Each structure stands twice: as C-alpha cells, then as structure tokens.
Coordinates of C-alpha atoms and ligand atoms in Angstrom, one line a residue:
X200 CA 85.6 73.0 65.0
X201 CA 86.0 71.8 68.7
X202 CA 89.6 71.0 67.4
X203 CA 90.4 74.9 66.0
X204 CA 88.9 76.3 68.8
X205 CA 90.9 73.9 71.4
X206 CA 94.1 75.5 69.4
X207 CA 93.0 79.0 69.9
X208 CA 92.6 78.8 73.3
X209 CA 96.4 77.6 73.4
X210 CA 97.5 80.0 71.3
X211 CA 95.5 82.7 73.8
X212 CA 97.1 80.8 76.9
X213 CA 100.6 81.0 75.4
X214 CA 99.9 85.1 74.7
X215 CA 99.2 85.2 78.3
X216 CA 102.3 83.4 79.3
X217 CA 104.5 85.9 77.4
X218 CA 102.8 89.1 78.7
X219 CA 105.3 91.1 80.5
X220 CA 103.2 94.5 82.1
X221 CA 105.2 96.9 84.1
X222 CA 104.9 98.9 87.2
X223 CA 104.6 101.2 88.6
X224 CA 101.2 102.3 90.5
X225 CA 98.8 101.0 89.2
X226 CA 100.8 97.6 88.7
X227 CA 98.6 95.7 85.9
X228 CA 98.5 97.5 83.3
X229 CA 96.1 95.9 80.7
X230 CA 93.1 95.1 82.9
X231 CA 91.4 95.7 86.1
X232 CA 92.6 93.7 89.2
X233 CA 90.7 94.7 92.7
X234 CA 91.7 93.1 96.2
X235 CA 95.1 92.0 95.6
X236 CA 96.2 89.4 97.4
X237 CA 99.9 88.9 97.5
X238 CA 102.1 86.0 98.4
X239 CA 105.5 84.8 98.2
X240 CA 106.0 81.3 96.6
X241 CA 109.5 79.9 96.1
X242 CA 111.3 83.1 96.0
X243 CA 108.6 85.0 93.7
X244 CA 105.7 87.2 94.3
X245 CA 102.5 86.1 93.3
X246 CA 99.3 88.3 92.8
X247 CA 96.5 87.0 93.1
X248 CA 93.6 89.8 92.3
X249 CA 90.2 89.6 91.4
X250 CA 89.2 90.2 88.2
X251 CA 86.5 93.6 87.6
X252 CA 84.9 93.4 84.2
X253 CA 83.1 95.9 82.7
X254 CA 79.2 94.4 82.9
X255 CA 78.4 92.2 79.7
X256 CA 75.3 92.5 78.4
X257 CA 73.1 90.1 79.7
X258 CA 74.2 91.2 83.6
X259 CA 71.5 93.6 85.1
X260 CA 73.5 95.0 87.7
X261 CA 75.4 97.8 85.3
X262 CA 76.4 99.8 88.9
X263 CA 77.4 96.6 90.4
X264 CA 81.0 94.4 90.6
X265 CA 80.7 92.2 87.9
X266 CA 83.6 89.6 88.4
X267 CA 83.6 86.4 86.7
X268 CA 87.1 84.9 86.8
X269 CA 90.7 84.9 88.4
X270 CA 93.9 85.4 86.8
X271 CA 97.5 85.0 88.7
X272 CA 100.4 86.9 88.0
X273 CA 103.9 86.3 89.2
X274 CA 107.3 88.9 89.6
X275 CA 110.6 88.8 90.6
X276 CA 111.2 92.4 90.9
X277 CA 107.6 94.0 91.7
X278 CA 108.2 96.0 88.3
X279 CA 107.8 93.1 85.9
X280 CA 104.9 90.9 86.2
X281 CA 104.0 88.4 84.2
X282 CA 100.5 87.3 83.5
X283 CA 99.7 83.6 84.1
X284 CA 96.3 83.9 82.8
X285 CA 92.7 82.5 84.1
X286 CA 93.1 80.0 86.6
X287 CA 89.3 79.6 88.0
X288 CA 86.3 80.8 85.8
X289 CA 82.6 80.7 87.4
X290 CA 81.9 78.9 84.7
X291 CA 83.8 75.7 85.4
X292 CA 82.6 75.9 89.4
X293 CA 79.6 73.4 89.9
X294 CA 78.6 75.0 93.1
X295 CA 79.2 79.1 91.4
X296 CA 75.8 80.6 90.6
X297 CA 77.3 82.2 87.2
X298 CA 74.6 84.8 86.7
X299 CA 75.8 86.8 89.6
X300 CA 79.4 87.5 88.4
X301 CA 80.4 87.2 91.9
X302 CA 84.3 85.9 91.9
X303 CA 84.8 88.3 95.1
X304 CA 88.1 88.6 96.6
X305 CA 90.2 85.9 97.1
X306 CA 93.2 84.3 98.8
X307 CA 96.1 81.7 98.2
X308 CA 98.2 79.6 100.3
X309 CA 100.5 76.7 100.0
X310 CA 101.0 73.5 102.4
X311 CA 103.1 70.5 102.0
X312 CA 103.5 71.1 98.3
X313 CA 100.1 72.0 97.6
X314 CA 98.3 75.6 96.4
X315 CA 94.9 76.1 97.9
X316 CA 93.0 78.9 96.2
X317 CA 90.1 80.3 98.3
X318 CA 88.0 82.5 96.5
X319 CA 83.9 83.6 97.5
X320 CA 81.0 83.4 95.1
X321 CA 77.5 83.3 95.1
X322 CA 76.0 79.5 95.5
X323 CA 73.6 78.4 93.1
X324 CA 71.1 77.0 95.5
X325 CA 68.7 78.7 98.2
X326 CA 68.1 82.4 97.8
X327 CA 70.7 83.1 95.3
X328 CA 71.9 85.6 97.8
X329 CA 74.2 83.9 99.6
X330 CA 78.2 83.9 99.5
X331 CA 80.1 80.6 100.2
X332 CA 83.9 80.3 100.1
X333 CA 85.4 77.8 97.4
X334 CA 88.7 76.1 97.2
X335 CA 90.3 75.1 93.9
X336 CA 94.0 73.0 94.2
X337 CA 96.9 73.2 92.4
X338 CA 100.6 72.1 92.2
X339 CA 102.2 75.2 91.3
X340 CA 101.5 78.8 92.3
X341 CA 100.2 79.7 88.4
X342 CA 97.8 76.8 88.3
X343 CA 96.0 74.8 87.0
X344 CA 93.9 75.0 89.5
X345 CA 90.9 71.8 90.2
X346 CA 88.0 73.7 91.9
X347 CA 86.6 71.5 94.8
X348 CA 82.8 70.2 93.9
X349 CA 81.4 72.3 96.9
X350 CA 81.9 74.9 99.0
X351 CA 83.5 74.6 102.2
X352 CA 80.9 73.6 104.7
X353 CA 79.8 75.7 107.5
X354 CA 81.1 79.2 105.5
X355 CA 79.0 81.9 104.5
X356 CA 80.8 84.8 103.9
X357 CA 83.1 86.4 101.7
X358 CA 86.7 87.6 101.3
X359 CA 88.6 84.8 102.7
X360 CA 92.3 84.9 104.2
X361 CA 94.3 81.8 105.1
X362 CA 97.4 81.3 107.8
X363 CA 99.1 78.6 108.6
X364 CA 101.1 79.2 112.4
X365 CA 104.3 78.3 113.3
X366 CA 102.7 75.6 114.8
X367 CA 101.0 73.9 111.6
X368 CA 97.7 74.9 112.7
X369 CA 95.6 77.1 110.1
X370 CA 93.1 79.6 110.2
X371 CA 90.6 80.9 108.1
X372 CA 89.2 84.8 108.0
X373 CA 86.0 86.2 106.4
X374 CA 83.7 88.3 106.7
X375 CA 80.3 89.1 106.9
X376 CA 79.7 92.3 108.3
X377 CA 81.6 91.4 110.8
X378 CA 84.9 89.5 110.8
X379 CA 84.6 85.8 111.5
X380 CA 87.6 83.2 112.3
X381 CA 87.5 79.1 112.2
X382 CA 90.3 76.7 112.6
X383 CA 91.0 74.9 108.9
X384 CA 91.6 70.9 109.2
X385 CA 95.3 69.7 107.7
X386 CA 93.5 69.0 104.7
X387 CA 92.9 72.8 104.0
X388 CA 89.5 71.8 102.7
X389 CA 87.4 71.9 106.0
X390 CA 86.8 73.5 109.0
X391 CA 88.6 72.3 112.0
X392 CA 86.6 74.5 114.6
X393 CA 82.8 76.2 114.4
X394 CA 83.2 79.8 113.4
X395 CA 83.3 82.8 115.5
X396 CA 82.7 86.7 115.4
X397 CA 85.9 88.1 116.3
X398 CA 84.0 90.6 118.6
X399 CA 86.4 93.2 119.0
X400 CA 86.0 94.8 115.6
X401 CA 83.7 98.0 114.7
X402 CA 80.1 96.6 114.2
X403 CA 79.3 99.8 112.4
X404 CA 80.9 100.8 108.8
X405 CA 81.2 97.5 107.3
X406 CA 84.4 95.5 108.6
X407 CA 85.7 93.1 105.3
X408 CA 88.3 91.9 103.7
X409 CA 90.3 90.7 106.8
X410 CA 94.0 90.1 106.1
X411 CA 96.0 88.5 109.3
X412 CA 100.0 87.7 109.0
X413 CA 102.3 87.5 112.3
X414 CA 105.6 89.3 112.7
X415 CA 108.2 88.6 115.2
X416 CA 105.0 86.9 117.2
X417 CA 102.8 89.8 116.8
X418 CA 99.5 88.7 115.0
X419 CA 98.0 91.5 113.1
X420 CA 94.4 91.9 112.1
X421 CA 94.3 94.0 109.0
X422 CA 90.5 95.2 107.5
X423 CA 89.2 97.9 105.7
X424 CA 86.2 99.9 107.7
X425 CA 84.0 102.6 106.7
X426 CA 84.7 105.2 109.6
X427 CA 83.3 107.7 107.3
X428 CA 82.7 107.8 104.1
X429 CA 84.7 105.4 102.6
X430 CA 87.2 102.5 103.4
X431 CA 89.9 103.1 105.3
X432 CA 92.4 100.2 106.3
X433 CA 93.3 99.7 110.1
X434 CA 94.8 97.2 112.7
X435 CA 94.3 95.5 115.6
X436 CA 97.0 93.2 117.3
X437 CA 97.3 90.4 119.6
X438 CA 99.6 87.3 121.3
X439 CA 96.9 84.6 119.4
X440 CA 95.5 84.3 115.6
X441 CA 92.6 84.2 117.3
X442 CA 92.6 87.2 119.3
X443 CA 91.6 89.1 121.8
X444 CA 92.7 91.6 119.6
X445 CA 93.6 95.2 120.5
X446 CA 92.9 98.7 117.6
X447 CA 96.3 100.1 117.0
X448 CA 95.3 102.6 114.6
X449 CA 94.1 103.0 110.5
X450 CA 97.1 102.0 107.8
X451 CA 95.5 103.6 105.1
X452 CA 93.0 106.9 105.0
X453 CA 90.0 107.0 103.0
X454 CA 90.6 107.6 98.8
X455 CA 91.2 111.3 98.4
X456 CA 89.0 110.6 95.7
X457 CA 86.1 108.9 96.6
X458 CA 87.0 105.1 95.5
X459 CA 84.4 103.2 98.0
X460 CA 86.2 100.0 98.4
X461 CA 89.9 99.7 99.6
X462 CA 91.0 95.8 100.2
X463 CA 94.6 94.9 101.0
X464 CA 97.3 92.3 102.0
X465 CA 101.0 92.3 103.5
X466 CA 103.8 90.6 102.3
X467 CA 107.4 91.1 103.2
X468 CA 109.9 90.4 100.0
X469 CA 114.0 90.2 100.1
X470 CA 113.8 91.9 103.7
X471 CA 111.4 94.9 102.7
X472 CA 107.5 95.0 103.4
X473 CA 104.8 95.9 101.0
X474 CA 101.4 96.8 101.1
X475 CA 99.1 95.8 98.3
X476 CA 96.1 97.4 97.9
X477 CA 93.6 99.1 95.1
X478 CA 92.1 102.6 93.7
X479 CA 89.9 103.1 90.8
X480 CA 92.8 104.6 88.6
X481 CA 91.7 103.4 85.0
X482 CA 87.9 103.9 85.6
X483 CA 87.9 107.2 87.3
X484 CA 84.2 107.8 86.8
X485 CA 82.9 104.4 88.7
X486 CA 84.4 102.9 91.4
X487 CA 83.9 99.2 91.1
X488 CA 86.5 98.6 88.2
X489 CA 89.7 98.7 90.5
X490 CA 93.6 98.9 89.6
X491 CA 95.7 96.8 92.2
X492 CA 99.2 98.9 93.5
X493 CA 101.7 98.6 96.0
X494 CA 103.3 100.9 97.8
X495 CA 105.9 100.0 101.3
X496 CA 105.5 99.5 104.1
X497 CA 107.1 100.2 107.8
X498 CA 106.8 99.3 111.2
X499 CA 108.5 101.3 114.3
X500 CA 110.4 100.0 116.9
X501 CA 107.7 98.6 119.0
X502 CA 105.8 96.8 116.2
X503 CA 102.7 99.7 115.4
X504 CA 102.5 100.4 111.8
X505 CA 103.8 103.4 110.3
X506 CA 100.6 105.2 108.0
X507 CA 100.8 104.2 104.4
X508 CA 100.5 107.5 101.9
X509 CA 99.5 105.8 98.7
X510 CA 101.9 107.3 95.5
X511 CA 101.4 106.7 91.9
X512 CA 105.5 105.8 91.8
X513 CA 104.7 102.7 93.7
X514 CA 107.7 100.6 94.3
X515 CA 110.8 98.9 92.5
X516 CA 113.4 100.2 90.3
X517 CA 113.0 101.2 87.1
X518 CA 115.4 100.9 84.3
X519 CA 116.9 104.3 82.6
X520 CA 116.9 101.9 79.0
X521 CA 112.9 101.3 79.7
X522 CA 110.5 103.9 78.6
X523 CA 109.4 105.9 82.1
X524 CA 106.4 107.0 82.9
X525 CA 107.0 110.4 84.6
X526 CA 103.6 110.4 85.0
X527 CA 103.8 108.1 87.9
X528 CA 105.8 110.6 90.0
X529 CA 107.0 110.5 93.1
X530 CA 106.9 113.9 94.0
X531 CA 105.8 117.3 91.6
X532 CA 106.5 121.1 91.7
X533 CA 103.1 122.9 93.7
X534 CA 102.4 124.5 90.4
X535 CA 102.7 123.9 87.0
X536 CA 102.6 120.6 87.0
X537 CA 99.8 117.6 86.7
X538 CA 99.1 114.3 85.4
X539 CA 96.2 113.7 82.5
X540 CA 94.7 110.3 80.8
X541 CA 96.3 110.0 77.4
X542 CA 92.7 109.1 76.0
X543 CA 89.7 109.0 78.1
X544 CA 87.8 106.5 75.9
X545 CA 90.5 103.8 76.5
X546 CA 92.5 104.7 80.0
X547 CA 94.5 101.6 80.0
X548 CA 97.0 103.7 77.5
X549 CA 97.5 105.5 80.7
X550 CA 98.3 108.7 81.5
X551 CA 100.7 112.3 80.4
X552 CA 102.3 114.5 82.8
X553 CA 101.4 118.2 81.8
X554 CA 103.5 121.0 82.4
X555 CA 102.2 125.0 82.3
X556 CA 105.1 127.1 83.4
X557 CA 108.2 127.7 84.2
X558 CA 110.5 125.5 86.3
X559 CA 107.7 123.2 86.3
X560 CA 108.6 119.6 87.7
X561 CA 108.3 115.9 88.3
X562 CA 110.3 113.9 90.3
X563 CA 110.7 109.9 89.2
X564 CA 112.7 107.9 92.4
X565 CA 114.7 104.9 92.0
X566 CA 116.2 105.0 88.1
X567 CA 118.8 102.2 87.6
X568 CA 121.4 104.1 84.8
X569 CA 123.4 100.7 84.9
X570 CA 127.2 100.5 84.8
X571 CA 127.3 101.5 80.8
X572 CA 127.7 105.1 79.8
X573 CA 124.4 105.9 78.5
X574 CA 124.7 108.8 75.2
X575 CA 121.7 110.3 74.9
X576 CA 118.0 111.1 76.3
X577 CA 114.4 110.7 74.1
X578 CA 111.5 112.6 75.7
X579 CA 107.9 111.5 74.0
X580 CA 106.4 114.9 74.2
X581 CA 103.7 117.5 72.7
X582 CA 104.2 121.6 72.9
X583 CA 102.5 123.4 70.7
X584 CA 104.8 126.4 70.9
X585 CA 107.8 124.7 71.6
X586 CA 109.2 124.7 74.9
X587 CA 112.4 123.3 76.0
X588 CA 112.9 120.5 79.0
X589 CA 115.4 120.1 81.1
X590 CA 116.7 116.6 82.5
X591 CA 118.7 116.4 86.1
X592 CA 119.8 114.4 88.3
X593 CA 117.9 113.6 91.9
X594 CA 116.3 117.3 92.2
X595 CA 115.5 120.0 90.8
X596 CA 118.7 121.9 90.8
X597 CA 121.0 118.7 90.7
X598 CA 123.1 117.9 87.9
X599 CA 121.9 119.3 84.1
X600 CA 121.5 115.6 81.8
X601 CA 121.1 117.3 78.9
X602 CA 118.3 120.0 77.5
X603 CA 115.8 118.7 74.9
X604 CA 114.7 121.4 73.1
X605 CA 111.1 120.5 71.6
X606 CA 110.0 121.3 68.0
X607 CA 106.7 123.1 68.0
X608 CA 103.5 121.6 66.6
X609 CA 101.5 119.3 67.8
X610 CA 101.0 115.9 68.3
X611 CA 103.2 113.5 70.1
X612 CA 106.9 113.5 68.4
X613 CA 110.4 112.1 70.2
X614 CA 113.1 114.4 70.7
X615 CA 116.6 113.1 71.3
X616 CA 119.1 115.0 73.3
X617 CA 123.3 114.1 74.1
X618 CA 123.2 113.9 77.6
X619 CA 126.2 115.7 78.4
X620 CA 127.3 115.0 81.8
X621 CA 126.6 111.1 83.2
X622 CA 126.6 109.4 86.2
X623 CA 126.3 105.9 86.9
X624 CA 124.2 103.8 89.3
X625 CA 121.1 104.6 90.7
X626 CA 119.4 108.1 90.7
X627 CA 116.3 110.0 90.8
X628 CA 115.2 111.5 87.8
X629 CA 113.8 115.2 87.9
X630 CA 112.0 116.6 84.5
X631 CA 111.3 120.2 84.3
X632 CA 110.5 122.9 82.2
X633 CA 112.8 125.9 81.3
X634 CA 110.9 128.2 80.2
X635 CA 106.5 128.8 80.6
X636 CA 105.6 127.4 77.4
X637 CA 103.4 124.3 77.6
X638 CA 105.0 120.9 77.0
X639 CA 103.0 117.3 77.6
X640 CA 105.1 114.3 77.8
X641 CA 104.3 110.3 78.0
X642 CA 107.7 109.0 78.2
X643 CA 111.3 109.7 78.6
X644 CA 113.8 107.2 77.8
X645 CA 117.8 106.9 77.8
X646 CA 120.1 105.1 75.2
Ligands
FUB726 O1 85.6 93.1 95.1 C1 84.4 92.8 95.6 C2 84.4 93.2 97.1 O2 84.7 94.6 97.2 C3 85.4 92.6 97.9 O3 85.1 91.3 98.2 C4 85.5 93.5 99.0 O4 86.6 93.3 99.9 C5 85.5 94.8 98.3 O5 86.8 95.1 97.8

C-alpha cells in the first residue's frame, strides 16, 4: 500500500513537471496563486505565489485565506510557465500550526549556491495567533526544499522579502502593521541586527507586503496600503536599504472591483521591468482566492515610477499557431464589446469575448505570425443568427485577414477562413464584427 501510493505521488509529481499553462493575465491558469513573488534565477523567471484553496471542510474560517502549501513555477518567456509543483506543505513544517491554513506570502532568494525560501505561518505554540517567518533550503530554484526545524528567532510577522546589497550584506522585510527591517546573518538563517519599524510609513490603512529591490543605487520600498478602501501599491525611496525613506507616490490604484488585497514584487527580465501582482479574476464573488498577473513596468528619467494600469493582455508574445484568447484584450471598441466567464461553476475554463453590434472590437497586442506563410484563420465561436467576423491587422481599419463567416446555431463550432492577404512578423490582432448580429468567441487560431 505505502509502496502504490509512493508511486502515485511520482506519477502526480511527474504530471506537474510536464504542465505547461499559458499567459496571459491571469498567468496560472489551473489554480489560484496570490502574492506573487518573482525572481530571476540563472537566466529564468521563477514565481513563487502562495497557494489560495478553496476552504476544506474541517477549516471553520469559510470567509477566510485558507493556504496550506507552496508551489514554484518557472518561464523563459513570461507566456509559458511550467509548474514545478509543491515545494513546502504545512504539513511537513514542525513549527506550522496546520489547522490555521496559514502559508501567507512568501519570498525566495539565492546566495552562494543556495535557495532560501521564506515563507510566514502560524506557530503551533502560545496563542495560536501568532505569525513567524520560516526558511526551507534548497539547491535549485524548483526545490526540493528542507524546511528549517524552527522559525527564525526574533520574527513575528508576516510577508517576508529578502535583499542581498551590493555589498553582501542582507536584509529582511515584514510586516506587522507596520513595516519592520532586520539585518540577516551570512547564513540566511538568522538575524544579524534586532528589528526595527521603518517609521516613515502610513501607520493607518494597514502597510504589508513590503517588497524592496535597488536600481542604479536607488532603494525602493514597495507596499500595498489601504488609503481607502482597498490596497493600493506605493513607494517610498532612499540612499540606504534601511531608509530614511521618502513617499514618491502609489504604483497601483485600488481594484476597480473591489479585490481587498493587492501584494506585488519587481523584477527586471532581458532588459524590461515587470510588475507582478494579483486580482481575484477566477473567484469573482470572494476576494481571498487570487490569480497572480503581470503587467510592465517603467520608470522616468529621474528614477519615480511611472503608474501601473493593470490589463487582462498582460505581457509576452503570443504565438499566431497557439489558440488566443481575445478575451484577454488589450484594448476594446466603447460599445459592443465585453468579456464573459465561459462557465461560472468552474471559471478556471476562463472566459469569451462577446460582441452585440456592429463594428464591434477587440484588440490582442503582440502576435508573433512567424517567418512561414500562414493559410488560413479558425475562430471558436457561437452566433445564434449567424454573424460574420472580420480579422485585421494592428487596428480596426488595418489590413482585411480574411472574413469568417459563422454558421448560425448554437453552441460553440470552429469556422475556418483562407486568410487572404499575409504579413509576416509580429502584429497586433484586431477581431470585429461586420455586421450587428451577436457572435461569442473563445479562441482564434491561425494555420
Ligand atoms: O495572502 C495572505 C495575505 O494577504 C498576504 O500575506 C498579504 O500580503 C495579503 O495579500
């Protein structure tokens, strides 16, 4: 029994392996991932989210987080991503008080060779209450990861971040309420100086989730705060990791649509910055099962940070031979157009852009149409009556792809068109509609 079940799990870890999701906004596709952290390790990006679960049944808290693990994924490209599977369970931490499903937000860094995993859960001992910060160690980015027996001492807190200066030294953020800072020892694993409150930040509208990276010997204090009603993300700068630091200004507004919690990290990737951060996109209806996406980022001249307007197109280029999801749009027409979940009782199949007139449209940026001549153009769509789509080239009225006429009836069905005038490279993609009968579509592909 032990023996089949020892199997199954390395049959379940190889599945893992293999899983390729794609982009674009939100970026993992088959799950929830909230407060993405994001590094780059040996030429690769690695994600390292935590892990929302809906609540299990023997977990009270049913309005609650319920985390109880970590998984890792890894791209190239910011469009692939690859799935490493769970590298720390609560389970498997002595210290973790497993009832709480606490695995908060966590953080990863490497030194001489070494991955140190910081992640915050609930301790078993005292109240119950309380948050320490864990370390679990690796070789390689993906794991495996050894937990450390205890926490690190002289931590309370949650939502860790980790920097290592130019100097060697490192650092270690968290919060609680307010945003604390401590040197970390050369062994990662301890505290090298006694914690302080970084003072300067807002003491009202809870302050987490501090993210810190330097940039041409700028340090930059990123955090969500509630200014209003929500998170927003802002930034404060300064000549020391440790501050004094100086508000600059927010990064991020509040979620247009309510989603409480925003929680964020920077990385810069083959000369291009990118924010990672998180909305409730597959639970729409409760805010504490979050989607992780990534949008880019840009600073001015004298080193402020240009606002970030969060898009469901997201980043990276997207193949013209791969299904796309004109759903995730990067622009659409002021009327007739809008996005819908495919099916509401399972929104990880994700979602249908919906057009109800004429010269209704979606624009898709970045399509890769490759060097090949490509024939033809399939369009996964539903129209009742029968409407006919057009497919151009960068806008609206650029150059006519080819007209897909659609079969009434409905249903989804995939119509394939000749694409009668091609250009190569890389384009935008514009869908619209020619004439006002209604016309739903999950995918358009070329061949
Ligand atoms: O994900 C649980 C908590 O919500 C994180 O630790 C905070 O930053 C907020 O995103």
């Amino acid at each position: 029994m032990k023996y089949l079940r020892r199997l199954l799990n390395v049959i379940a870890a190889g599945c893992l392996v293999a899983i390729s999701v794609n982009a674009q906004n939100p970026v993992i596709r088959d799950q929830f991932t909230a407060d993405p952290t994001a590094r780059v390790f040996n030429g690769k990006v690695y994600l390292y989210p935590s892990h929302d679960i809906p609540a299990p049944e023997k977990y009270p808290r049913k309005d609650w987080f319920c985390m109880e693990d970590y998984h890792v994924f890894s791209s190239s490209n910011l469009t692939d991503w690859t799935d490493h599977g769970v590298i720390v369970t609560q389970e498997k931490v002595k210290w973790v008080n497993a009832e709480t499903y606490s695995m908060w937000a966590p953080d990863c860094i490497e030194r001489n060779g070494k991955y140190y995993f910081y992640f915050p859960a609930n301790v078993k001992s005292g109240s119950g209450k309380g948050f320490g910060i864990g370390v679990a160690v690796a070789d390689k980015p993906e794991g495996p990861y050894t937990p450390q027996p205890e926490p690190i001492e002289g931590i309370m807190g949650i939502d860790p971040c980790v920097f290592i200066d130019r100097d060697g030294q490192a650092y270690i953020y968290y919060s609680l309420n307010r945003i604390f800072g401590a040197k970390l020892k050369e062994n990662m694993l301890e505290l090298d100086s006694k914690p302080v409150v970084l003072g300067e930040f807002p003491a009202k509208g809870l302050v987490e989730g501090p993210f810190l990276f330097e940039r041409k010997g700028i340090y930059y204090m990123t955090y969500p705060h509630v200014e209003n009603k929500t998170e927003r993300l802002e930034y404060a700068i300064s000549d020391n990791p440790m501050g004094h630091f100086t508000y600059k200004g927010v990064i991020m507004d509040e979620s247009p649509t309510g989603c409480w919690t925003n929680h964020h990290s920077m990385i810069e990737y083959n000369g291009q910055w990118y924010l990672f951060y998180h909305h409730n996109d597959y639970s729409p209806k409760f805010d504490k099962n979050r989607s992780s996406r990534i949008d880019s980022l840009f600073f001015n001249e004298d080193g402020t940070i240009r606002k970030v307007l969060p898009t469901l197109r997201g980043v990276g280029v997207t193949i013209a031979t791969d299904k796309i999801e004109i759903d995730r749009y990067s622009h659409i027409s002021q009327t007739g157009a809008s996005i819908a979940l495919l099916d509401t009782t399972n929104t990880f199949r994700g979602w249908k852009t919906r057009f109800t007139g004429q010269n209704a449209w979606a624009r898709y940026n970045t399509v890769d149409f490759g060097k090949k001549k490509l024939k033809t153009v399939q369009v996964n769509c539903s129209s009742p009556a029968g409407g006919t789509i057009q497919v151009r080239l960068d806008k609206p009225d650029g150059i006519l792809l080819a007209e897909v006429k659609i079969p009434a009836g409905t249903g989804w069905k995939t119509t394939e068109a000749r694409i009668s005038k091609y250009q190569k490279g890389t384009h935008n993609l514009v869908v619209m509609t020619k004439d006002d009968k209604p016309v739903e579509i999950d995918w358009v592909k070329f061949n």
